[in-house]
Amino acid sequence: MKVTERIAEYAVNLSYRSFPKEVVHQGKRCFLDLIGTTLGGARQPLGEILVKTVKEFGGKPQATILGYGLKTSILNAALVNGATAHALDFDDTHIASIIHPSAPVIPAVLALAEWKGLPGKAALEAFILGFEVETRIGLGMGKKHYDRGWHSTATCGRFGAAAAAGKLLGLDREQMKVALGMAGTQASGLRLVFGTMTKPFHPGKAAFDGLLSAILARRGFTCAPNLIEGPKGYVEVLGVDSRPEPMVKDLGKKYEILNNTFKPYAACLMTHPTIDAVLEMREKYRIRPEDVESIDCEVAKFCLDAAGQSEPRTALAGKFSTYYCAALALAEGAAGEDLFTDEKVLDPKLVALRKKVRAKVVPGYKET
């Protein structure tokens, strides 16, 4: 199956006019959500480090770093905005593909659109395209790709950023195949870094790499034209029981963006069922932390796989700790971003309550 070619052809021929109203509406919601999470994450330590680095090494003032009012090169802007968008782990999630879809794509789109002075419809068209490409590739790669240790937001997000940037640059089909191929050969991102600054660095680097791939493709760079499905290519090397069919199924007919979700809590999505359950029981039975002997959580395997850090020492690690999130929800009756701080995670009362949390995997439970 010529996956790369079919995606490239779809990308080149896609038109904003073909989008149903609900798709456009959802795309706008994604933009608003992503800008909010980016502004919220801009003052996180990783954002300050990245901005300091950008200032030190320079870059033509082509696009804005959100939250700072600083202009830098489009590549640097995509990198920083992509990272700060995911800094709070508060951005949207496409559950079926296990991807945070907006963070790798919208920063690349915003940077390029600002530089070229392109209209909002062009930016929205490119984003929706990128969303559909990355999530379908994620569906084809399957959960075993994630289980093996790959961070799908990073590995698949590069394709979305490349397709979106390529659309804005007006790539033809052959150039788009090159851009997708270059995105695929740069794909990386390992889950071992969850709970550190490097996890949000992943979508920033995906935005950077996808944008660079499209720019180089437009200037005549060459690459394998079948990188996704070819021998020793993306699917064969990074996939586990992966299938190419979902990557192109119903392109232009069904829209995965309509299956996107927005988070109520600034933590790993896999902690949300636990937070919801504890908050509900706290309210219903008027439970006080001092009256609790233990908190027993029955969860899906994937919940502990993604958010099983039992001894978090930082705010970032707390976002990936079912144990901390359960304790936090019980103690505070909330799980807002202001409660994910280094000081809160190390608070002796919360540490003691966290140690009372026991999580048990129940086979057959769904992730959310």
mmCIF file of C-alpha atoms in Angstrom:
data_model
loop_
_atom_site.group_PDB
_atom_site.id
_atom_site.type_symbol
_atom_site.label_atom_id
_atom_site.label_comp_id
_atom_site.label_asym_id
_atom_site.label_seq_id
_atom_site.Cartn_x
_atom_site.Cartn_y
_atom_site.Cartn_z
ATOM 1 C CA MET A 1 0.000 0.000 0.000
ATOM 2 C CA LYS A 2 1.412 3.380 -1.043
ATOM 3 C CA VAL A 3 0.683 5.171 2.201
ATOM 4 C CA THR A 4 3.121 8.053 1.798
ATOM 5 C CA GLU A 5 1.852 8.825 -1.695
ATOM 6 C CA ARG A 6 -1.806 8.664 -0.705
ATOM 7 C CA ILE A 7 -1.301 10.975 2.259
ATOM 8 C CA ALA A 8 0.699 13.382 0.107
ATOM 9 C CA GLU A 9 -2.006 13.432 -2.553
ATOM 10 C CA TYR A 10 -4.680 14.034 0.075
ATOM 11 C CA ALA A 11 -2.664 16.873 1.580
ATOM 12 C CA VAL A 12 -2.075 18.635 -1.713
ATOM 13 C CA ASN A 13 -5.699 18.398 -2.866
ATOM 14 C CA LEU A 14 -7.334 19.220 0.466
ATOM 15 C CA SER A 15 -9.479 22.366 0.506
ATOM 16 C CA TYR A 16 -10.907 24.350 3.412
ATOM 17 C CA ARG A 17 -14.211 24.425 1.554
ATOM 18 C CA SER A 18 -14.570 20.678 1.947
ATOM 19 C CA PHE A 19 -14.629 20.812 5.766
ATOM 20 C CA PRO A 20 -17.987 20.301 7.495
ATOM 21 C CA LYS A 21 -18.941 23.093 9.889
ATOM 22 C CA GLU A 22 -18.376 20.924 12.945
ATOM 23 C CA VAL A 23 -14.812 20.182 11.809
ATOM 24 C CA VAL A 24 -14.030 23.885 11.447
ATOM 25 C CA HIS A 25 -15.587 24.573 14.845
ATOM 26 C CA GLN A 26 -13.526 21.851 16.495
ATOM 27 C CA GLY A 27 -10.381 23.129 14.809
ATOM 28 C CA LYS A 28 -10.996 26.570 16.289
ATOM 29 C CA ARG A 29 -11.483 25.024 19.719
ATOM 30 C CA CYS A 30 -8.140 23.282 19.374
ATOM 31 C CA PHE A 31 -6.441 26.574 18.561
ATOM 32 C CA LEU A 32 -7.986 28.312 21.570
ATOM 33 C CA ASP A 33 -7.111 25.446 23.897
ATOM 34 C CA LEU A 34 -3.540 25.245 22.626
ATOM 35 C CA ILE A 35 -2.920 28.982 22.912
ATOM 36 C CA GLY A 36 -4.214 28.878 26.486
ATOM 37 C CA THR A 37 -2.007 25.975 27.511
ATOM 38 C CA THR A 38 0.973 27.607 25.793
ATOM 39 C CA LEU A 39 0.518 30.882 27.637
ATOM 40 C CA GLY A 40 0.113 28.934 30.868
ATOM 41 C CA GLY A 41 3.248 26.903 30.204
ATOM 42 C CA ALA A 42 5.360 29.809 28.978
ATOM 43 C CA ARG A 43 6.596 30.710 32.475
ATOM 44 C CA GLN A 44 7.532 27.181 33.395
ATOM 45 C CA PRO A 45 11.268 26.641 33.949
ATOM 46 C CA LEU A 46 11.692 24.777 30.667
ATOM 47 C CA GLY A 47 10.248 27.762 28.780
ATOM 48 C CA GLU A 48 12.646 30.145 30.483
ATOM 49 C CA ILE A 49 15.581 27.886 29.637
ATOM 50 C CA LEU A 50 14.569 27.606 25.997
ATOM 51 C CA VAL A 51 13.963 31.340 25.620
ATOM 52 C CA LYS A 52 17.308 32.139 27.227
ATOM 53 C CA THR A 53 18.945 29.750 24.778
ATOM 54 C CA VAL A 54 17.160 31.303 21.799
ATOM 55 C CA LYS A 55 18.222 34.773 22.892
ATOM 56 C CA GLU A 56 21.808 33.654 23.264
ATOM 57 C CA PHE A 57 22.097 32.044 19.847
ATOM 58 C CA GLY A 58 19.843 34.424 17.964
ATOM 59 C CA GLY A 59 17.508 34.071 15.013
ATOM 60 C CA LYS A 60 15.839 36.403 12.535
ATOM 61 C CA PRO A 61 12.674 38.016 13.997
ATOM 62 C CA GLN A 62 10.180 36.050 11.922
ATOM 63 C CA ALA A 63 7.676 34.636 14.434
ATOM 64 C CA THR A 64 6.549 35.242 18.007
ATOM 65 C CA ILE A 65 7.275 33.163 21.081
ATOM 66 C CA LEU A 66 3.945 33.221 22.919
ATOM 67 C CA GLY A 67 3.976 34.653 26.409
ATOM 68 C CA TYR A 68 7.222 36.545 25.889
ATOM 69 C CA GLY A 69 6.568 38.935 23.013
ATOM 70 C CA LEU A 70 9.936 37.873 21.622
ATOM 71 C CA LYS A 71 10.392 37.304 17.902
ATOM 72 C CA THR A 72 12.849 34.761 16.597
ATOM 73 C CA SER A 73 13.245 32.441 13.624
ATOM 74 C CA ILE A 74 10.241 30.374 12.636
ATOM 75 C CA LEU A 75 12.083 27.191 13.611
ATOM 76 C CA ASN A 76 12.970 28.490 17.062
ATOM 77 C CA ALA A 77 9.437 29.805 17.595
ATOM 78 C CA ALA A 78 7.950 26.428 16.652
ATOM 79 C CA LEU A 79 10.343 24.672 19.028
ATOM 80 C CA VAL A 80 9.671 26.880 22.043
ATOM 81 C CA ASN A 81 5.915 27.202 21.535
ATOM 82 C CA GLY A 82 5.588 23.471 20.949
ATOM 83 C CA ALA A 83 7.414 22.739 24.194
ATOM 84 C CA THR A 84 5.573 25.276 26.336
ATOM 85 C CA ALA A 85 2.251 24.119 24.865
ATOM 86 C CA HIS A 86 2.865 20.743 26.495
ATOM 87 C CA ALA A 87 4.696 22.000 29.583
ATOM 88 C CA LEU A 88 1.666 21.727 31.863
ATOM 89 C CA ASP A 89 0.472 18.460 30.314
ATOM 90 C CA PHE A 90 -2.835 20.268 29.990
ATOM 91 C CA ASP A 91 -3.185 20.175 26.199
ATOM 92 C CA ASP A 92 -5.664 18.131 24.186
ATOM 93 C CA THR A 93 -5.560 14.377 23.659
ATOM 94 C CA HIS A 94 -6.683 12.117 20.828
ATOM 95 C CA ILE A 95 -7.174 8.991 22.886
ATOM 96 C CA ALA A 96 -7.343 6.343 20.152
ATOM 97 C CA SER A 97 -3.937 7.279 18.718
ATOM 98 C CA ILE A 98 -2.439 8.209 22.127
ATOM 99 C CA ILE A 99 -1.332 11.587 20.775
ATOM 100 C CA HIS A 100 -1.448 15.157 22.050
ATOM 101 C CA PRO A 101 -2.225 16.396 18.546
ATOM 102 C CA SER A 102 -2.188 20.184 18.700
ATOM 103 C CA ALA A 103 1.200 20.784 20.344
ATOM 104 C CA PRO A 104 3.353 19.433 17.470
ATOM 105 C CA VAL A 105 1.266 21.058 14.715
ATOM 106 C CA ILE A 106 -0.185 24.428 15.728
ATOM 107 C CA PRO A 107 3.189 25.966 16.719
ATOM 108 C CA ALA A 108 4.591 25.108 13.284
ATOM 109 C CA VAL A 109 1.481 26.537 11.616
ATOM 110 C CA LEU A 110 1.500 29.735 13.672
ATOM 111 C CA ALA A 111 5.179 30.389 13.041
ATOM 112 C CA LEU A 112 4.957 29.878 9.291
ATOM 113 C CA ALA A 113 1.654 31.754 8.903
ATOM 114 C CA GLU A 114 2.981 34.733 10.844
ATOM 115 C CA TRP A 115 6.164 34.832 8.785
ATOM 116 C CA LYS A 116 4.314 34.635 5.476
ATOM 117 C CA GLY A 117 1.391 36.818 6.555
ATOM 118 C CA LEU A 118 -1.115 34.097 5.731
ATOM 119 C CA PRO A 119 -4.835 34.323 6.615
ATOM 120 C CA GLY A 120 -6.536 32.460 9.432
ATOM 121 C CA LYS A 121 -8.395 30.123 7.079
ATOM 122 C CA ALA A 122 -5.100 28.929 5.618
ATOM 123 C CA ALA A 123 -3.734 28.267 9.092
ATOM 124 C CA LEU A 124 -6.865 26.396 10.147
ATOM 125 C CA GLU A 125 -6.878 24.363 6.935
ATOM 126 C CA ALA A 126 -3.249 23.365 7.479
ATOM 127 C CA PHE A 127 -3.823 22.453 11.125
ATOM 128 C CA ILE A 128 -6.823 20.234 10.419
ATOM 129 C CA LEU A 129 -4.795 18.493 7.724
ATOM 130 C CA GLY A 130 -1.893 17.959 10.117
ATOM 131 C CA PHE A 131 -4.242 16.656 12.784
ATOM 132 C CA GLU A 132 -5.785 14.103 10.425
ATOM 133 C CA VAL A 133 -2.382 12.928 9.182
ATOM 134 C CA GLU A 134 -0.699 12.466 12.556
ATOM 135 C CA THR A 135 -3.639 10.793 14.272
ATOM 136 C CA ARG A 136 -4.222 8.356 11.421
ATOM 137 C CA ILE A 137 -0.563 7.416 11.421
ATOM 138 C CA GLY A 138 -0.893 6.940 15.165
ATOM 139 C CA LEU A 139 -3.920 4.685 14.671
ATOM 140 C CA GLY A 140 -1.938 2.603 12.206
ATOM 141 C CA MET A 141 1.069 2.317 14.498
ATOM 142 C CA GLY A 142 -1.218 1.090 17.288
ATOM 143 C CA LYS A 143 -0.837 0.901 21.053
ATOM 144 C CA LYS A 144 2.075 -1.512 20.910
ATOM 145 C CA HIS A 145 4.169 1.266 19.405
ATOM 146 C CA TYR A 146 3.461 3.285 22.563
ATOM 147 C CA ASP A 147 3.846 0.269 24.839
ATOM 148 C CA ARG A 148 7.294 -0.375 23.432
ATOM 149 C CA GLY A 149 8.384 2.995 24.783
ATOM 150 C CA TRP A 150 7.829 5.422 21.920
ATOM 151 C CA HIS A 151 6.102 8.721 22.688
ATOM 152 C CA SER A 152 3.527 8.864 19.910
ATOM 153 C CA THR A 153 3.089 12.620 20.179
ATOM 154 C CA ALA A 154 6.714 12.929 19.111
ATOM 155 C CA THR A 155 7.017 10.110 16.605
ATOM 156 C CA CYS A 156 3.703 10.769 14.832
ATOM 157 C CA GLY A 157 3.509 14.491 15.500
ATOM 158 C CA ARG A 158 6.339 15.204 13.082
ATOM 159 C CA PHE A 159 4.190 13.961 10.212
ATOM 160 C CA GLY A 160 1.380 16.298 11.205
ATOM 161 C CA ALA A 161 3.715 19.275 11.424
ATOM 162 C CA ALA A 162 5.336 18.451 8.077
ATOM 163 C CA ALA A 163 2.004 18.024 6.286
ATOM 164 C CA ALA A 164 0.616 21.246 7.765
ATOM 165 C CA ALA A 165 3.722 23.277 6.958
ATOM 166 C CA GLY A 166 3.878 21.749 3.494
ATOM 167 C CA LYS A 167 0.296 22.795 2.841
ATOM 168 C CA LEU A 168 1.064 26.394 3.820
ATOM 169 C CA LEU A 169 4.146 26.366 1.589
ATOM 170 C CA GLY A 170 2.182 25.029 -1.380
ATOM 171 C CA LEU A 171 4.180 21.834 -1.843
ATOM 172 C CA ASP A 172 3.286 19.617 -4.779
ATOM 173 C CA ARG A 173 2.759 15.879 -4.358
ATOM 174 C CA GLU A 174 6.394 14.882 -4.837
ATOM 175 C CA GLN A 175 7.610 17.566 -2.466
ATOM 176 C CA MET A 176 5.027 16.544 0.111
ATOM 177 C CA LYS A 177 6.258 12.949 -0.070
ATOM 178 C CA VAL A 178 9.765 14.210 0.638
ATOM 179 C CA ALA A 179 8.548 16.301 3.584
ATOM 180 C CA LEU A 180 6.710 13.306 5.056
ATOM 181 C CA GLY A 181 9.740 11.113 4.503
ATOM 182 C CA MET A 182 12.058 13.551 6.224
ATOM 183 C CA ALA A 183 9.630 13.815 9.130
ATOM 184 C CA GLY A 184 9.590 10.042 9.447
ATOM 185 C CA THR A 185 13.347 9.597 9.407
ATOM 186 C CA GLN A 186 13.674 12.142 12.229
ATOM 187 C CA ALA A 187 10.981 10.500 14.346
ATOM 188 C CA SER A 188 11.993 9.859 17.932
ATOM 189 C CA GLY A 189 10.882 10.447 21.504
ATOM 190 C CA LEU A 190 11.118 7.965 24.370
ATOM 191 C CA ARG A 191 8.679 7.596 27.251
ATOM 192 C CA LEU A 192 11.414 7.140 29.840
ATOM 193 C CA VAL A 193 11.596 10.958 30.030
ATOM 194 C CA PHE A 194 7.996 11.344 31.251
ATOM 195 C CA GLY A 195 7.917 13.549 34.330
ATOM 196 C CA THR A 196 10.857 15.662 33.144
ATOM 197 C CA MET A 197 11.241 18.747 30.950
ATOM 198 C CA THR A 198 12.154 16.536 28.031
ATOM 199 C CA LYS A 199 8.615 15.187 27.600
ATOM 200 C CA PRO A 200 7.255 18.604 26.524
ATOM 201 C CA PHE A 201 10.444 19.137 24.553
ATOM 202 C CA HIS A 202 9.207 16.297 22.318
ATOM 203 C CA PRO A 203 6.311 18.148 20.627
ATOM 204 C CA GLY A 204 8.494 21.243 20.349
ATOM 205 C CA LYS A 205 11.121 19.268 18.482
ATOM 206 C CA ALA A 206 8.401 17.609 16.393
ATOM 207 C CA ALA A 207 7.111 21.048 15.351
ATOM 208 C CA PHE A 208 10.670 22.153 14.554
ATOM 209 C CA ASP A 209 11.506 19.023 12.557
ATOM 210 C CA GLY A 210 8.224 18.941 10.657
ATOM 211 C CA LEU A 211 8.550 22.586 9.685
ATOM 212 C CA LEU A 212 12.170 22.144 8.632
ATOM 213 C CA SER A 213 11.226 19.078 6.573
ATOM 214 C CA ALA A 214 8.651 21.055 4.585
ATOM 215 C CA ILE A 215 11.030 23.967 4.012
ATOM 216 C CA LEU A 216 13.827 21.719 2.750
ATOM 217 C CA ALA A 217 11.442 19.710 0.565
ATOM 218 C CA ARG A 218 10.316 22.923 -1.112
ATOM 219 C CA ARG A 219 13.950 23.763 -1.866
ATOM 220 C CA GLY A 220 14.671 20.475 -3.603
ATOM 221 C CA PHE A 221 15.882 18.191 -0.809
ATOM 222 C CA THR A 222 15.511 14.497 -1.604
ATOM 223 C CA CYS A 223 14.301 11.565 0.463
ATOM 224 C CA ALA A 224 12.846 8.096 0.013
ATOM 225 C CA PRO A 225 9.354 8.570 -1.472
ATOM 226 C CA ASN A 226 7.870 5.692 0.533
ATOM 227 C CA LEU A 227 9.386 6.295 3.953
ATOM 228 C CA ILE A 228 6.264 5.394 5.919
ATOM 229 C CA GLU A 229 5.561 1.966 4.417
ATOM 230 C CA GLY A 230 8.818 1.068 2.669
ATOM 231 C CA PRO A 231 11.280 -1.673 3.717
ATOM 232 C CA LYS A 232 13.392 -0.522 6.682
ATOM 233 C CA GLY A 233 11.050 2.460 6.884
ATOM 234 C CA TYR A 234 8.956 3.972 9.643
ATOM 235 C CA VAL A 235 6.354 1.237 10.116
ATOM 236 C CA GLU A 236 8.808 -1.648 9.840
ATOM 237 C CA VAL A 237 11.380 -0.174 12.207
ATOM 238 C CA LEU A 238 9.219 1.561 14.811
ATOM 239 C CA GLY A 239 6.067 -0.517 14.538
ATOM 240 C CA VAL A 240 4.860 -3.594 16.407
ATOM 241 C CA ASP A 241 1.958 -5.324 14.643
ATOM 242 C CA SER A 242 1.328 -1.975 12.971
ATOM 243 C CA ARG A 243 -0.980 -1.711 9.963
ATOM 244 C CA PRO A 244 -0.929 0.796 7.107
ATOM 245 C CA GLU A 245 -4.664 0.605 6.366
ATOM 246 C CA PRO A 246 -5.865 2.893 9.205
ATOM 247 C CA MET A 247 -3.357 5.511 8.079
ATOM 248 C CA VAL A 248 -5.336 6.258 4.937
ATOM 249 C CA LYS A 249 -8.804 4.918 5.691
ATOM 250 C CA ASP A 250 -11.627 7.430 5.140
ATOM 251 C CA LEU A 251 -9.261 10.338 4.465
ATOM 252 C CA GLY A 252 -11.487 13.284 3.625
ATOM 253 C CA LYS A 253 -14.643 11.399 4.633
ATOM 254 C CA LYS A 254 -14.346 10.984 8.380
ATOM 255 C CA TYR A 255 -12.482 13.391 10.621
ATOM 256 C CA GLU A 256 -10.495 12.270 13.637
ATOM 257 C CA ILE A 257 -10.475 15.834 14.958
ATOM 258 C CA LEU A 258 -14.083 15.260 16.024
ATOM 259 C CA ASN A 259 -12.777 12.612 18.435
ATOM 260 C CA ASN A 260 -10.386 15.012 20.134
ATOM 261 C CA THR A 261 -10.695 15.644 23.881
ATOM 262 C CA PHE A 262 -9.806 18.537 26.192
ATOM 263 C CA LYS A 263 -8.479 18.008 29.706
ATOM 264 C CA PRO A 264 -10.135 19.201 32.932
ATOM 265 C CA TYR A 265 -6.944 18.553 34.940
ATOM 266 C CA ALA A 266 -3.329 19.497 34.242
ATOM 267 C CA ALA A 267 -1.980 15.973 34.528
ATOM 268 C CA CYS A 268 -1.565 12.819 32.481
ATOM 269 C CA LEU A 269 -4.938 11.846 31.056
ATOM 270 C CA MET A 270 -4.590 8.394 32.584
ATOM 271 C CA THR A 271 -4.868 9.928 36.071
ATOM 272 C CA HIS A 272 -8.212 11.567 35.302
ATOM 273 C CA PRO A 273 -10.497 8.591 36.117
ATOM 274 C CA THR A 274 -8.816 8.280 39.526
ATOM 275 C CA ILE A 275 -9.138 12.010 40.208
ATOM 276 C CA ASP A 276 -12.811 11.993 39.192
ATOM 277 C CA ALA A 277 -13.583 8.972 41.386
ATOM 278 C CA VAL A 278 -11.839 10.383 44.468
ATOM 279 C CA LEU A 279 -13.483 13.794 44.074
ATOM 280 C CA GLU A 280 -16.899 12.170 43.732
ATOM 281 C CA MET A 281 -16.435 9.987 46.813
ATOM 282 C CA ARG A 282 -14.985 12.878 48.819
ATOM 283 C CA GLU A 283 -18.062 14.960 48.119
ATOM 284 C CA LYS A 284 -20.617 12.189 48.484
ATOM 285 C CA TYR A 285 -19.332 10.723 51.748
ATOM 286 C CA ARG A 286 -17.675 13.833 53.231
ATOM 287 C CA ILE A 287 -14.368 11.987 53.553
ATOM 288 C CA ARG A 288 -11.528 13.671 55.416
ATOM 289 C CA PRO A 289 -7.887 12.690 54.785
ATOM 290 C CA GLU A 290 -7.238 12.009 58.472
ATOM 291 C CA ASP A 291 -10.022 9.404 58.522
ATOM 292 C CA VAL A 292 -8.563 7.391 55.660
ATOM 293 C CA GLU A 293 -6.644 4.188 56.266
ATOM 294 C CA SER A 294 -6.000 3.393 52.604
ATOM 295 C CA ILE A 295 -7.057 4.416 49.121
ATOM 296 C CA ASP A 296 -7.455 1.442 46.824
ATOM 297 C CA CYS A 297 -7.569 2.225 43.106
ATOM 298 C CA GLU A 298 -8.528 -0.334 40.494
ATOM 299 C CA VAL A 299 -7.181 0.846 37.155
ATOM 300 C CA ALA A 300 -6.419 -0.298 33.633
ATOM 301 C CA LYS A 301 -2.908 -1.538 32.924
ATOM 302 C CA PHE A 302 -2.236 1.450 30.716
ATOM 303 C CA CYS A 303 -2.993 3.851 33.578
ATOM 304 C CA LEU A 304 -0.083 2.615 35.670
ATOM 305 C CA ASP A 305 2.057 2.145 32.601
ATOM 306 C CA ALA A 306 1.721 5.846 31.780
ATOM 307 C CA ALA A 307 1.171 7.328 35.241
ATOM 308 C CA GLY A 308 2.634 4.876 37.714
ATOM 309 C CA GLN A 309 5.347 6.987 39.359
ATOM 310 C CA SER A 310 4.975 6.010 43.009
ATOM 311 C CA GLU A 311 7.593 8.357 44.490
ATOM 312 C CA PRO A 312 7.314 11.674 42.621
ATOM 313 C CA ARG A 313 9.785 14.336 43.723
ATOM 314 C CA THR A 314 8.822 17.169 41.366
ATOM 315 C CA ALA A 315 5.674 18.790 40.034
ATOM 316 C CA LEU A 316 6.262 17.262 36.625
ATOM 317 C CA ALA A 317 6.612 13.784 38.104
ATOM 318 C CA GLY A 318 3.447 14.350 40.139
ATOM 319 C CA LYS A 319 1.499 14.746 36.919
ATOM 320 C CA PHE A 320 2.449 11.155 36.096
ATOM 321 C CA SER A 321 1.661 9.706 39.501
ATOM 322 C CA THR A 322 -1.735 8.099 40.040
ATOM 323 C CA TYR A 323 -0.742 7.945 43.701
ATOM 324 C CA TYR A 324 -0.113 11.663 44.067
ATOM 325 C CA CYS A 325 -3.187 12.585 42.053
ATOM 326 C CA ALA A 326 -5.426 10.429 44.249
ATOM 327 C CA ALA A 327 -3.962 11.962 47.407
ATOM 328 C CA LEU A 328 -4.222 15.471 45.999
ATOM 329 C CA ALA A 329 -7.866 15.060 45.011
ATOM 330 C CA LEU A 330 -8.759 13.783 48.474
ATOM 331 C CA ALA A 331 -6.783 16.381 50.396
ATOM 332 C CA GLU A 332 -7.663 19.437 48.323
ATOM 333 C CA GLY A 333 -10.918 18.544 46.625
ATOM 334 C CA ALA A 334 -9.353 19.755 43.394
ATOM 335 C CA ALA A 335 -6.524 19.031 40.966
ATOM 336 C CA GLY A 336 -5.824 22.390 39.392
ATOM 337 C CA GLU A 337 -2.531 23.436 37.875
ATOM 338 C CA ASP A 338 -1.708 25.518 40.966
ATOM 339 C CA LEU A 339 -1.605 22.308 42.997
ATOM 340 C CA PHE A 340 1.096 20.708 40.861
ATOM 341 C CA THR A 341 4.165 22.346 42.366
ATOM 342 C CA ASP A 342 7.444 20.959 43.675
ATOM 343 C CA GLU A 343 6.520 22.164 47.159
ATOM 344 C CA LYS A 344 3.103 20.503 47.057
ATOM 345 C CA VAL A 345 4.451 17.196 45.833
ATOM 346 C CA LEU A 346 6.906 17.138 48.762
ATOM 347 C CA ASP A 347 4.419 18.370 51.378
ATOM 348 C CA PRO A 348 4.735 15.900 54.305
ATOM 349 C CA LYS A 349 0.969 15.587 54.708
ATOM 350 C CA LEU A 350 0.467 14.791 51.038
ATOM 351 C CA VAL A 351 3.434 12.420 51.021
ATOM 352 C CA ALA A 352 1.930 10.536 53.964
ATOM 353 C CA LEU A 353 -1.457 10.380 52.254
ATOM 354 C CA ARG A 354 0.129 9.321 48.958
ATOM 355 C CA LYS A 355 1.763 6.391 50.695
ATOM 356 C CA LYS A 356 -1.717 5.137 51.622
ATOM 357 C CA VAL A 357 -2.674 4.859 47.959
ATOM 358 C CA ARG A 358 -2.589 1.393 46.430
ATOM 359 C CA ALA A 359 -3.208 0.856 42.745
ATOM 360 C CA LYS A 360 -4.222 -2.490 41.288
ATOM 361 C CA VAL A 361 -4.422 -3.335 37.623
ATOM 362 C CA VAL A 362 -7.676 -5.022 36.629
ATOM 363 C CA PRO A 363 -7.484 -6.918 33.307
ATOM 364 C CA GLY A 364 -10.082 -5.759 30.818
ATOM 365 C CA TYR A 365 -10.530 -2.260 32.216
ATOM 366 C CA LYS A 366 -10.553 0.495 29.622
ATOM 367 C CA GLU A 367 -8.006 3.265 29.899
ATOM 368 C CA THR A 368 -10.450 6.153 30.363
#
